[in-house]
mmCIF file of C-alpha atoms in Angstrom:
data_model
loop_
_atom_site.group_PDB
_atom_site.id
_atom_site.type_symbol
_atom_site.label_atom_id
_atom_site.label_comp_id
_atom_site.label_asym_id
_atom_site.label_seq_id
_atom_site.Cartn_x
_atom_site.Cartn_y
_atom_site.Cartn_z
ATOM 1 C CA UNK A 209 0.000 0.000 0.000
ATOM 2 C CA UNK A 210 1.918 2.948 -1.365
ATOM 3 C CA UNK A 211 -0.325 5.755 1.520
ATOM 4 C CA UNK A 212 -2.061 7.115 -2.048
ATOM 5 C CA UNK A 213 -5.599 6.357 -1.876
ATOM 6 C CA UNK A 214 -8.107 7.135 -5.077
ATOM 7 C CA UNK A 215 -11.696 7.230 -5.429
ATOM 8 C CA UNK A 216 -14.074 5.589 -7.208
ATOM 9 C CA UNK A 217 -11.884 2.590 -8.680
ATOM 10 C CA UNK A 218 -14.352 2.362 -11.145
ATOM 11 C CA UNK A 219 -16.224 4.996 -13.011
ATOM 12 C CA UNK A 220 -18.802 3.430 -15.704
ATOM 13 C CA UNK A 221 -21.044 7.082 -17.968
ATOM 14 C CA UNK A 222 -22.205 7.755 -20.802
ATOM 15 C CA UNK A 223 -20.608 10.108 -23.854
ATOM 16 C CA UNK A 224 -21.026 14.264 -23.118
ATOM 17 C CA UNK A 225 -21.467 13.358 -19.309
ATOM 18 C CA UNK A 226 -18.903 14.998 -16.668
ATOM 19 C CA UNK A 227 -17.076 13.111 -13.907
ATOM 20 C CA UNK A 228 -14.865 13.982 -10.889
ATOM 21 C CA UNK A 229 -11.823 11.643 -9.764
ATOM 22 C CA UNK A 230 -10.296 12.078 -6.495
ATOM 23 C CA UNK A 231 -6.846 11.318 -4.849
ATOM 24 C CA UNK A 232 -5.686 11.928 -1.304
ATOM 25 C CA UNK A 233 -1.740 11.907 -1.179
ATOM 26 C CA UNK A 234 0.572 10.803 1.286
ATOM 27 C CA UNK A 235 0.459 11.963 4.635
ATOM 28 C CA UNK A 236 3.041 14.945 4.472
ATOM 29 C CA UNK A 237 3.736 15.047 0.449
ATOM 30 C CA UNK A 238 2.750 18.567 -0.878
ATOM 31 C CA UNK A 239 2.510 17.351 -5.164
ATOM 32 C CA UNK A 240 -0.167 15.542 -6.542
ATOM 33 C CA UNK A 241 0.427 14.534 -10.284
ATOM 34 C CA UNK A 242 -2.016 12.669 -12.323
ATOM 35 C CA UNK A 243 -1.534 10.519 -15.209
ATOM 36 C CA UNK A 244 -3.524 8.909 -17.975
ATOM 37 C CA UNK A 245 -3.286 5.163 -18.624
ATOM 38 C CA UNK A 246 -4.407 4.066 -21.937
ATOM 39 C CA UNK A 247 -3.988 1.967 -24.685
ATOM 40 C CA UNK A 248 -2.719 3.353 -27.395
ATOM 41 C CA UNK A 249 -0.885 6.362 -25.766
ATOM 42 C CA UNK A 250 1.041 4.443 -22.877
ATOM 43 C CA UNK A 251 1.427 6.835 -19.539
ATOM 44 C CA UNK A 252 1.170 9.961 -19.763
ATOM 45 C CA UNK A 253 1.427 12.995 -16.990
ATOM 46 C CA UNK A 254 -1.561 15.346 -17.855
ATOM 47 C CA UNK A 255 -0.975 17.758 -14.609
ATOM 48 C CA UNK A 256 0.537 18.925 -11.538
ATOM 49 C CA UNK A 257 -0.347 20.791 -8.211
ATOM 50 C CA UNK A 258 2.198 21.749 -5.557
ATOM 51 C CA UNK A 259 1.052 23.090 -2.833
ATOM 52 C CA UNK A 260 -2.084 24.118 -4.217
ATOM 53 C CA UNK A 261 -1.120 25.643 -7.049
ATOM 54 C CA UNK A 262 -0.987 24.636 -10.801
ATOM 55 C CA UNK A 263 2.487 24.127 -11.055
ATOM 56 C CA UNK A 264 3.070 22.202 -14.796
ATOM 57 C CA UNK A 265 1.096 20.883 -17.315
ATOM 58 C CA UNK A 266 1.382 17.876 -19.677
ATOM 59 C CA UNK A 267 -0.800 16.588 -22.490
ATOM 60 C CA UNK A 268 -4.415 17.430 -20.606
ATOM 61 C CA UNK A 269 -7.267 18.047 -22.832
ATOM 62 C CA UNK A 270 -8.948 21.616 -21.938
ATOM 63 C CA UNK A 271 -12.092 19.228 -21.364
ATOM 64 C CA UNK A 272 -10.051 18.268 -18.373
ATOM 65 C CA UNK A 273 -9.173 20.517 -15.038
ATOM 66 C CA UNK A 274 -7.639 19.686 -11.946
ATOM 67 C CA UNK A 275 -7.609 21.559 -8.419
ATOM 68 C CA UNK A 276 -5.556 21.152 -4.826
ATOM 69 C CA UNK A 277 -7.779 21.746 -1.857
ATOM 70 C CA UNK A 278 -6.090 23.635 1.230
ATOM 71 C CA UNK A 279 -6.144 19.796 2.651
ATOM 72 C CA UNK A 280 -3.693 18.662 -0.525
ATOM 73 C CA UNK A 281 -6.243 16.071 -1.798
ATOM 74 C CA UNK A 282 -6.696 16.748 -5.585
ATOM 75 C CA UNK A 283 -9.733 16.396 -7.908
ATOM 76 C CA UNK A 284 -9.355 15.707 -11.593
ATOM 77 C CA UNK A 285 -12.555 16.858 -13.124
ATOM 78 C CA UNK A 286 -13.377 15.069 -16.726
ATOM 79 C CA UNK A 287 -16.219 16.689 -18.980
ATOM 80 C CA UNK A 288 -17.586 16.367 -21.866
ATOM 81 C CA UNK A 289 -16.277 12.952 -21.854
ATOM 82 C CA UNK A 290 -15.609 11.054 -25.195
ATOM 83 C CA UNK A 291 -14.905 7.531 -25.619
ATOM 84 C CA UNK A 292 -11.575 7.900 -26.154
ATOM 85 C CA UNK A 293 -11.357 9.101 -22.877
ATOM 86 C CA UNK A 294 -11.985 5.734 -21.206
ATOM 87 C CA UNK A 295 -8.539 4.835 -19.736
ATOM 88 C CA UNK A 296 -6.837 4.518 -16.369
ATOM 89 C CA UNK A 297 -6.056 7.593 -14.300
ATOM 90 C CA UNK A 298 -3.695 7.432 -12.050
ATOM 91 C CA UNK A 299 -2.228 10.036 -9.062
ATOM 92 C CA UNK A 300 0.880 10.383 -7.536
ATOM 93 C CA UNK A 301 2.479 12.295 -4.827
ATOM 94 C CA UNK A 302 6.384 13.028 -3.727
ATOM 95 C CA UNK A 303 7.556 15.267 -1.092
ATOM 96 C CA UNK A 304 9.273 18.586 -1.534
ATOM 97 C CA UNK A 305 12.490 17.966 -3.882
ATOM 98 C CA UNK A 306 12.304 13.960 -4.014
ATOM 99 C CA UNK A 307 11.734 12.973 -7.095
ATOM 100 C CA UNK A 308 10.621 9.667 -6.131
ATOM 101 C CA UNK A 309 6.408 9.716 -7.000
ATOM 102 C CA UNK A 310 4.150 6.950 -4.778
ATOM 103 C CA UNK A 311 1.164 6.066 -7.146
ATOM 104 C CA UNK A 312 -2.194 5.201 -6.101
ATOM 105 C CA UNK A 313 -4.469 2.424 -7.161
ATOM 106 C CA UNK A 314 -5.643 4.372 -10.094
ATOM 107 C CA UNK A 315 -9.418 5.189 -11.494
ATOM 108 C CA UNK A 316 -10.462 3.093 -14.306
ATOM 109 C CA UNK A 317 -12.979 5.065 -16.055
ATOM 110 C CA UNK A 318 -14.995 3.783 -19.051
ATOM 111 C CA UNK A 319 -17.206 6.015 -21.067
ATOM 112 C CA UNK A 320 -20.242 4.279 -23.112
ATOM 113 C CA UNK B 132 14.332 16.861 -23.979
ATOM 114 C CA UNK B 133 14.324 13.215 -21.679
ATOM 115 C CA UNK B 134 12.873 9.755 -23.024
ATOM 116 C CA UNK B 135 13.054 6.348 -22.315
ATOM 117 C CA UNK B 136 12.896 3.345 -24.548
ATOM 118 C CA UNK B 137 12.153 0.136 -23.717
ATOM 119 C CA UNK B 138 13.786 -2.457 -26.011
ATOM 120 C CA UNK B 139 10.834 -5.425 -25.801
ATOM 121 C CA UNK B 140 7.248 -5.234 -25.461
ATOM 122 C CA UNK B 141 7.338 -8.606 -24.093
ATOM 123 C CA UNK B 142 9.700 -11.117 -22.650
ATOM 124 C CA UNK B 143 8.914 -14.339 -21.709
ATOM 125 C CA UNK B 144 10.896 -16.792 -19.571
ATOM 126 C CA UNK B 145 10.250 -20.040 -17.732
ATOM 127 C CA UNK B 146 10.257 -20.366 -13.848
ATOM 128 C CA UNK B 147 13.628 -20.078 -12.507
ATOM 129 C CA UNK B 148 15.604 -18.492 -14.976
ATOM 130 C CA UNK B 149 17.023 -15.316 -15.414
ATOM 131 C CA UNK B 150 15.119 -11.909 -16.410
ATOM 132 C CA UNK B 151 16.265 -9.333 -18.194
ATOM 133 C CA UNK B 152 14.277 -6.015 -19.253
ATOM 134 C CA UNK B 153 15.862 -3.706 -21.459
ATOM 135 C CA UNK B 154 15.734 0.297 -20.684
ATOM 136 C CA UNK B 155 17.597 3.045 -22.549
ATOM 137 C CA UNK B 156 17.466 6.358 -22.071
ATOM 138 C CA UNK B 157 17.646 9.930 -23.280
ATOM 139 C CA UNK B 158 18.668 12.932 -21.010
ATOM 140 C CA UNK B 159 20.543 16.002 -21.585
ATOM 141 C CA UNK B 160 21.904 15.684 -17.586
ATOM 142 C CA UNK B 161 22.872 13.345 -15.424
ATOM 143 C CA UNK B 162 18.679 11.481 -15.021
ATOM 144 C CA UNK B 163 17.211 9.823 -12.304
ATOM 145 C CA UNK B 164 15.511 6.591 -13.337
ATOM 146 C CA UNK B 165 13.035 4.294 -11.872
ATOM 147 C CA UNK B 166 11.286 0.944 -12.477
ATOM 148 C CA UNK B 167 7.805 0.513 -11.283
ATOM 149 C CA UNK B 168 6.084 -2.350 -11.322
ATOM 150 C CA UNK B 169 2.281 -3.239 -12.500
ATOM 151 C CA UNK B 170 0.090 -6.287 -11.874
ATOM 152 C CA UNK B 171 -2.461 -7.217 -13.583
ATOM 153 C CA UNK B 172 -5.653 -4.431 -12.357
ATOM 154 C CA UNK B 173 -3.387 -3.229 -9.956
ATOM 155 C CA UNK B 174 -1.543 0.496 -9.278
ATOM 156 C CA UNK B 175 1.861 1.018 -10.050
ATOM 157 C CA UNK B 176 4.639 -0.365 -7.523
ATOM 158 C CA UNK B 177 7.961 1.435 -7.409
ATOM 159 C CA UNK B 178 10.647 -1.319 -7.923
ATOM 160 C CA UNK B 179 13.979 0.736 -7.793
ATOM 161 C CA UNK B 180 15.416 4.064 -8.423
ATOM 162 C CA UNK B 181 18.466 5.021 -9.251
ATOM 163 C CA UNK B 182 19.732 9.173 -8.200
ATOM 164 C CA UNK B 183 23.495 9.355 -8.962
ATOM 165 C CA UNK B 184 24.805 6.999 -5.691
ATOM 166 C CA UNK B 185 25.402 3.725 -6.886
ATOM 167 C CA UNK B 186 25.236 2.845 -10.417
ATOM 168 C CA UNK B 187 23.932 -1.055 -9.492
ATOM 169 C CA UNK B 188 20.631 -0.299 -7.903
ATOM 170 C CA UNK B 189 19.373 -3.320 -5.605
ATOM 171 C CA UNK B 190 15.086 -3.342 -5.297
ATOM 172 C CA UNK B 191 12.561 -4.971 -3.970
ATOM 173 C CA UNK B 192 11.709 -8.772 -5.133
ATOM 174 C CA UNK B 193 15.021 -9.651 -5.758
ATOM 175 C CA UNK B 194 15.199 -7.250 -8.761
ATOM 176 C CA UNK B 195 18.160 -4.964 -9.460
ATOM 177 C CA UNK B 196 19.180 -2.391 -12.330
ATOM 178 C CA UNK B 197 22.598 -1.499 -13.273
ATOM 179 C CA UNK B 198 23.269 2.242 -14.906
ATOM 180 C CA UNK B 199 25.595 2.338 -17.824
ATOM 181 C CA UNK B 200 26.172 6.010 -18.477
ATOM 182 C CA UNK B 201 28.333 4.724 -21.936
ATOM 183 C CA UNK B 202 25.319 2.620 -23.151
ATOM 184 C CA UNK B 203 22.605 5.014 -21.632
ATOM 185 C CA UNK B 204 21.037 2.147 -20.328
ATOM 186 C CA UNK B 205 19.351 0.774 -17.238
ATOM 187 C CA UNK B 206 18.681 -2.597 -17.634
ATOM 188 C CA UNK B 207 16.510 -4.424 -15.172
ATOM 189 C CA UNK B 208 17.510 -8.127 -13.969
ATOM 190 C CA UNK B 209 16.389 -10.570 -11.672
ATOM 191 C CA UNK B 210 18.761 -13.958 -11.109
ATOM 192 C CA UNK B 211 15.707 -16.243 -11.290
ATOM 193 C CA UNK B 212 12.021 -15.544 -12.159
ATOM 194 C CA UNK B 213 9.093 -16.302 -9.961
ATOM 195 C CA UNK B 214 5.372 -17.111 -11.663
ATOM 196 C CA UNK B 215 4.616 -14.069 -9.561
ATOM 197 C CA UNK B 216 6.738 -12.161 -11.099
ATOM 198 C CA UNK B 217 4.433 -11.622 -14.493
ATOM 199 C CA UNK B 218 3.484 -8.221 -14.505
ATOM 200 C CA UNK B 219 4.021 -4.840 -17.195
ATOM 201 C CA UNK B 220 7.358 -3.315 -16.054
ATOM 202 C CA UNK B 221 7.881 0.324 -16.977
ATOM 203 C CA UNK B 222 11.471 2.084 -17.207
ATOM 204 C CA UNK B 223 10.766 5.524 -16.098
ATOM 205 C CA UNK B 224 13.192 8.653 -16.125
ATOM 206 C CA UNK B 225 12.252 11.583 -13.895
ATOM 207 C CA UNK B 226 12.087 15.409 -15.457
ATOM 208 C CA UNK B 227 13.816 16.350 -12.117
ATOM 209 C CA UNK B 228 13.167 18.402 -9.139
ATOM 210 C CA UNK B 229 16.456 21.021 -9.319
ATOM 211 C CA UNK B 230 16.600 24.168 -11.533
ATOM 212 C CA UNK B 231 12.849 24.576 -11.375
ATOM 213 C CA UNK B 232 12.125 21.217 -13.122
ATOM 214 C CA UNK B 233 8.762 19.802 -12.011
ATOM 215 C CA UNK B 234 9.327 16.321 -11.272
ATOM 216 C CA UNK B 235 7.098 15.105 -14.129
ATOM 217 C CA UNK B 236 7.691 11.284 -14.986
ATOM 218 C CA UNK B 237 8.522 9.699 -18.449
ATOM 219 C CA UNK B 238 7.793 6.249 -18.854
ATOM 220 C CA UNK B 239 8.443 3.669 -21.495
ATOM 221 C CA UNK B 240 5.855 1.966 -23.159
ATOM 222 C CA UNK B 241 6.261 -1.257 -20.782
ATOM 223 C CA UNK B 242 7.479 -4.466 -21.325
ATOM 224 C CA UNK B 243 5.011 -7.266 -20.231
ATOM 225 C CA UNK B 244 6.931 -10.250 -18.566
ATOM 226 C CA UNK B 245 5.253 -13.782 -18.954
ATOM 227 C CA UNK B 246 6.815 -16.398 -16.396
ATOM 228 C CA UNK B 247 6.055 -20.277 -17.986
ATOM 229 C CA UNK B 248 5.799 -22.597 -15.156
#
């Protein structure tokens, strides 16, 4: 158990719907990052909050948006959701200026 | 920019023999690397990481990497494989953390291990 938790673990909707993924880090790690798991385009890091803040972005569709709360957990909000969206999303968190990233079990969403 | 390549999209080997994964890598600086490990419907399980200490990098499982700065490689082995041991390995090089560098991870496009009994 890597101290990452993420909720649902499964998301099942429907095409033009919008969805909201949630991770809680580690107990003292200030990034969240969150990656997208699928098929045909391997893993990729969409986003990352430090802190709080937005602090780099990836290959994230403008359908998609992210936020920090003041209690570090981190929602990745989904809308407008195609089917090529289904995939695995993943989060992970480090401390401050440890590069090493903890991963949690992942969401795996699947849009019908 | 940074990339990793992973040489085989799948290895197979039977029970008790050695494994070998093949990693090699792109970086304009000195990288950190990392193999993490995923099951089948599970999350993603660091392995090892290796941060400019020791170029053989021991891990958990009985797996270990070696970094070869002249090959720009960091192969992952393991003496003798374990049916438990089937799973989609990633190589993964880190953006870093210095210089204002995110932290963002790079992974290879996995290599799926199949153990024969």
């Amino acid at each position: 158990d890597s101290g990452v938790t993420q909720t649902p673990k499964h998301l099942i909707t429907a095409t033009g719907q919008r969805v909201t993924l949630r991770c809680s880090p580690r107990s003292g790690d200030l990034s969240v990052y969150w990656y997208q798991q699928s098929l045909d385009q391997g893993l990729q890091f969409l986003i990352q909050y430090y802190n709080g803040e937005e602090r780099a972005k990836g290959n994230i569709l403008e359908r998609f948006s992210a936020q920090q709360f003041p209690d570090l957990h981190s929602e990745l909000n989904l809308s407008s959701l195609e089917l090529g969206d289904s995939a695995l999303y993943f989060c992970a968190s480090s401390v401050p200026g440890v590069e090493t990233q903890y991963f949690g079990p992942g969401t795996r969403l699947l849009v019908l | 920019a940074q990339s990793v390549t992973q040489l085989d999209s799948h290895v197979s080997v039977s029970e008790g023999t050695p494994v070998l994964l093949r990693c090699n890598y792109s970086s304009s600086y000195s990288p950190s690397l990392f193999w993490y490990v995923q099951h089948p419907n599970k999350g993603l399980q660091l392995l090892l990481k290796y941060t400019s200490a020791a170029t053989l990098v021991k891990g958990i499982n009985g797996f270990e990497a070696e970094f070869k700065k002249s090959e720009t490689s960091f192969h992952l082995t393991k003496p003798s494989a374990h049916m438990s041991d089937a799973a989609e390995y990633f190589c993964v090089v880190s953006e870093g953390v210095k210089s204002g560098n995110t932290g963002k991870l790079i992974f290879g496009q996995g290599t799926t291990l199949q153990v024969k009994p």
